[in-house]
One Martini backbone bead per residue (centre of mass of N, CA, C, O) as a GRO file, in nm:
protein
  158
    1UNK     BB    1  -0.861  -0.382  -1.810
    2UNK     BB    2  -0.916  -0.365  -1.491
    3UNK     BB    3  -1.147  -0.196  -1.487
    4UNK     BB    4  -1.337  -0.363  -1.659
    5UNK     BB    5  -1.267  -0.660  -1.497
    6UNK     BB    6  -1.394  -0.546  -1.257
    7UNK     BB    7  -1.656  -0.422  -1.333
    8UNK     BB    8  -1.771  -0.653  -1.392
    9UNK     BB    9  -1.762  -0.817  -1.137
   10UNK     BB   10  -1.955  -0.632  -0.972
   11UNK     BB   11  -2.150  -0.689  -1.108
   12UNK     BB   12  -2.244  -0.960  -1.087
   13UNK     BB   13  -2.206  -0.983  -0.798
   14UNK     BB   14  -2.468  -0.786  -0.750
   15UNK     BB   15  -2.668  -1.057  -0.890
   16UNK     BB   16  -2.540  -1.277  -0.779
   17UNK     BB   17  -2.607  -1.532  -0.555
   18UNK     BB   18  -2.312  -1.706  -0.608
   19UNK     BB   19  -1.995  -1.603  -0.452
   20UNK     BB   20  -1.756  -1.839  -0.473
   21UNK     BB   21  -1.662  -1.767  -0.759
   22UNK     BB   22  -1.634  -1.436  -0.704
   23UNK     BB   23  -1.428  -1.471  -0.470
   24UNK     BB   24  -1.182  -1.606  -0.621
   25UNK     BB   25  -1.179  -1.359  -0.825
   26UNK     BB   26  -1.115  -1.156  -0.568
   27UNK     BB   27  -0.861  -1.303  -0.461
   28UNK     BB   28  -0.648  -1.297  -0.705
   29UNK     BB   29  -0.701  -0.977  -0.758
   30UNK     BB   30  -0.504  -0.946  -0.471
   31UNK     BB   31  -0.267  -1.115  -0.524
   32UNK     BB   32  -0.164  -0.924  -0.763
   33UNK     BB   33  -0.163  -0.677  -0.623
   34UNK     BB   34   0.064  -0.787  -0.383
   35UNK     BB   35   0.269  -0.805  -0.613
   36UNK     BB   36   0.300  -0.536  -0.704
   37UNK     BB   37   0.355  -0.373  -0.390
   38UNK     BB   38   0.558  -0.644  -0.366
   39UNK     BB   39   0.876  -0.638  -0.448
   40UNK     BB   40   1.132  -0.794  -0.494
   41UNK     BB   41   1.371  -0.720  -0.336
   42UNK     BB   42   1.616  -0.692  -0.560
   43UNK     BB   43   1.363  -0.489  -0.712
   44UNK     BB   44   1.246  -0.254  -0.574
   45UNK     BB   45   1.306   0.025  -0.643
   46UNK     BB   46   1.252  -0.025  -0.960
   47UNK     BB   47   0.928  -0.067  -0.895
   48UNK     BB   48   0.947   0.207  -0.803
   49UNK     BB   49   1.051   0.412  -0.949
   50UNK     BB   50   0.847   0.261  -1.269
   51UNK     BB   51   0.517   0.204  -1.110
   52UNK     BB   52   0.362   0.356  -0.935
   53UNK     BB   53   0.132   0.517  -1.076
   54UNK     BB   54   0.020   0.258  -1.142
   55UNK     BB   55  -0.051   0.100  -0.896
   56UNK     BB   56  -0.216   0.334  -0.793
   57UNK     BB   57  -0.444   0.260  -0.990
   58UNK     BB   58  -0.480  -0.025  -0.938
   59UNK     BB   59  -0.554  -0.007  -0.637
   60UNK     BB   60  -0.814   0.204  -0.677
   61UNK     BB   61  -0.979   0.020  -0.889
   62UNK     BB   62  -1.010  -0.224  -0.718
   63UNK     BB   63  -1.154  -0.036  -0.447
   64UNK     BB   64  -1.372   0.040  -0.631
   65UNK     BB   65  -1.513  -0.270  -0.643
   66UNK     BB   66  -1.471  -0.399  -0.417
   67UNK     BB   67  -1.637  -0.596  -0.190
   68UNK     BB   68  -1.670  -0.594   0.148
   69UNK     BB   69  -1.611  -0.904   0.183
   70UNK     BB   70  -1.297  -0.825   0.066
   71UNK     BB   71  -1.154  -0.624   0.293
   72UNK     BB   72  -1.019  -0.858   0.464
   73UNK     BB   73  -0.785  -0.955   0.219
   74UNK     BB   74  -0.685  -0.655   0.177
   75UNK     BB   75  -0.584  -0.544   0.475
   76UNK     BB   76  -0.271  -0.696   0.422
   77UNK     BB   77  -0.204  -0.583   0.160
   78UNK     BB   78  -0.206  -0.293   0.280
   79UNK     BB   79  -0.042  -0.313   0.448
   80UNK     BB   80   0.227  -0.410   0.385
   81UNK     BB   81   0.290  -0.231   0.133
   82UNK     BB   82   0.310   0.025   0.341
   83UNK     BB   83   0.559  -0.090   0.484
   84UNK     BB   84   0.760  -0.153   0.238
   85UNK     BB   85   0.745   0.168   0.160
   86UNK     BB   86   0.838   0.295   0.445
   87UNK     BB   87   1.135   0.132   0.396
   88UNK     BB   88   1.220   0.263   0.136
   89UNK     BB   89   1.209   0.539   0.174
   90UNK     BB   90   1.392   0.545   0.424
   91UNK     BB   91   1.656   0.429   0.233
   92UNK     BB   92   1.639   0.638   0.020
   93UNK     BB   93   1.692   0.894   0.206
   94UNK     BB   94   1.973   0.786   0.275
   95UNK     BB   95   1.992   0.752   0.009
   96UNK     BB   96   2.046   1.002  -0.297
   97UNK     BB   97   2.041   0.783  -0.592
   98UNK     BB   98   1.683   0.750  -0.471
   99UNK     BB   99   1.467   0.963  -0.569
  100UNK     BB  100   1.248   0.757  -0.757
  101UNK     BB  101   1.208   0.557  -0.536
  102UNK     BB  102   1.115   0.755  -0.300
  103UNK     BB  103   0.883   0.851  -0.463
  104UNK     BB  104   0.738   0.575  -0.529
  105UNK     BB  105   0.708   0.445  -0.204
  106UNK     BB  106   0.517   0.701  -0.152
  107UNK     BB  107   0.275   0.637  -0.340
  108UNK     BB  108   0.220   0.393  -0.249
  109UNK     BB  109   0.179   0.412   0.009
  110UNK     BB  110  -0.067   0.593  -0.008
  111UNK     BB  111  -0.244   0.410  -0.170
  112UNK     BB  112  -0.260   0.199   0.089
  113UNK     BB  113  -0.361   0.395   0.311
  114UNK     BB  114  -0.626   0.516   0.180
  115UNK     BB  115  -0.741   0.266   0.096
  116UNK     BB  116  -0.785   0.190   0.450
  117UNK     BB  117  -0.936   0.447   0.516
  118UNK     BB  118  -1.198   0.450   0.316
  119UNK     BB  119  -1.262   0.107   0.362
  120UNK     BB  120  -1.105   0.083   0.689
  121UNK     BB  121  -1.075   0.314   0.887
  122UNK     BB  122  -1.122   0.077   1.177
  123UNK     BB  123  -0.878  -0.049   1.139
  124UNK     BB  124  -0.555  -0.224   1.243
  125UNK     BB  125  -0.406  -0.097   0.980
  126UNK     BB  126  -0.374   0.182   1.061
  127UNK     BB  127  -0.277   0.214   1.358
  128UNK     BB  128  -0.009   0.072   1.279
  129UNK     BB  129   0.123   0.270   1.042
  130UNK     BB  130   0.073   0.530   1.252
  131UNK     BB  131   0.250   0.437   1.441
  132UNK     BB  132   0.497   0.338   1.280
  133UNK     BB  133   0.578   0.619   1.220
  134UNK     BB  134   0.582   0.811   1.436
  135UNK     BB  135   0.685   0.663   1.654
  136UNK     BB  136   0.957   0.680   1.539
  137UNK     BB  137   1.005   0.977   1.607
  138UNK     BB  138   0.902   0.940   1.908
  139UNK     BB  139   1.182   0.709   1.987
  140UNK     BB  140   1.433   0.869   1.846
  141UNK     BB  141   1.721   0.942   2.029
  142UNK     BB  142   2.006   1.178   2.175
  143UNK     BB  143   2.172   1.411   2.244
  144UNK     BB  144   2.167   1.611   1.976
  145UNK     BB  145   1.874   1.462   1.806
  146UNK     BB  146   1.899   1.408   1.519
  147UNK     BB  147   1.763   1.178   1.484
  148UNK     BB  148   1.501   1.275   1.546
  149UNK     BB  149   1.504   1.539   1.324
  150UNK     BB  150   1.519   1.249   1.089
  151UNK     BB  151   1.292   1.122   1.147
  152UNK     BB  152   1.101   1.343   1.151
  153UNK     BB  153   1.122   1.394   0.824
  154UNK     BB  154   1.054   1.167   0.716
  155UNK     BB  155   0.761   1.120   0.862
  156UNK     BB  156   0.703   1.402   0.702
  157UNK     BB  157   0.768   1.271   0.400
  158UNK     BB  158   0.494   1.039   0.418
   0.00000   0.00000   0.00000
């Protein structure tokens, strides 16, 4: 349903004159977008543990339609997503109850970040989500580095 009415949009969009109704429609779908990857704290495990593979393709295809004029739009989403998605990651590794929360919230990331390469190479969320990740690996340290090698595990199976 979400392919085919992106793909509807996506048509008119390239054939219609005037953008603005279609702007709307494609500002929504990425709100609902922003929704689906950013789940409320009370329940963000879970929906990062039954819903990643899903939310990875809903990604996808909208990331496959969206018109580049509407990239500027998808940039925090997709920055934020990735944000989200590495905090969580982060916390699920560190308890080992949440295998699957862990393994969705890197499906996130991934689609999130790979979306960010693919349509928006050279914006500033690639450069700080890459910061952000190798960074924490590169500045925490201790005197006999276990965190440096805690955090440098983690970061390299993000």
């Amino acid at each position: 349903v979400i392919d085919s009415g992106c793909h509807a949009a996506a048509n008119i969009d390239a054939t219609a004159d005037d953008k603005a109704i279609l702007d709307s429609i494609w500002e929504r779908i990425v709100t609902v977008v922003t929704s689906l990857i950013l789940p409320p704290a009370a329940s963000r495990y879970d929906g990062y543990a039954h819903h990643s593979k899903s939310i990875l393709d809903i990604v996808a295809i909208v990331l496959t339609h969206l018109p580049p004029r509407q990239y500027a739009s998808a940039e925090p989403m997709l920055e934020q997503g990735a944000n989200r998605a590495v905090e969580v990651a982060f916390e699920c590794i560190e308890d080992a109850n949440k295998p699957d929360a862990a393994e969705g919230a890197v499906h996130v990331f991934l689609a999130c970040f790979m979306g960010l390469c693919q349509k928006m190479p050279t914006c500033s969320a690639v450069t700080s989500l890459t910061n952000h990740i190798l960074g924490d690996a590169i500045d925490s340290k201790d005197e006999g580095g276990s965190v440096l090698f805690s955090k440098t595990q983690q970061s390299l199976a993000i």
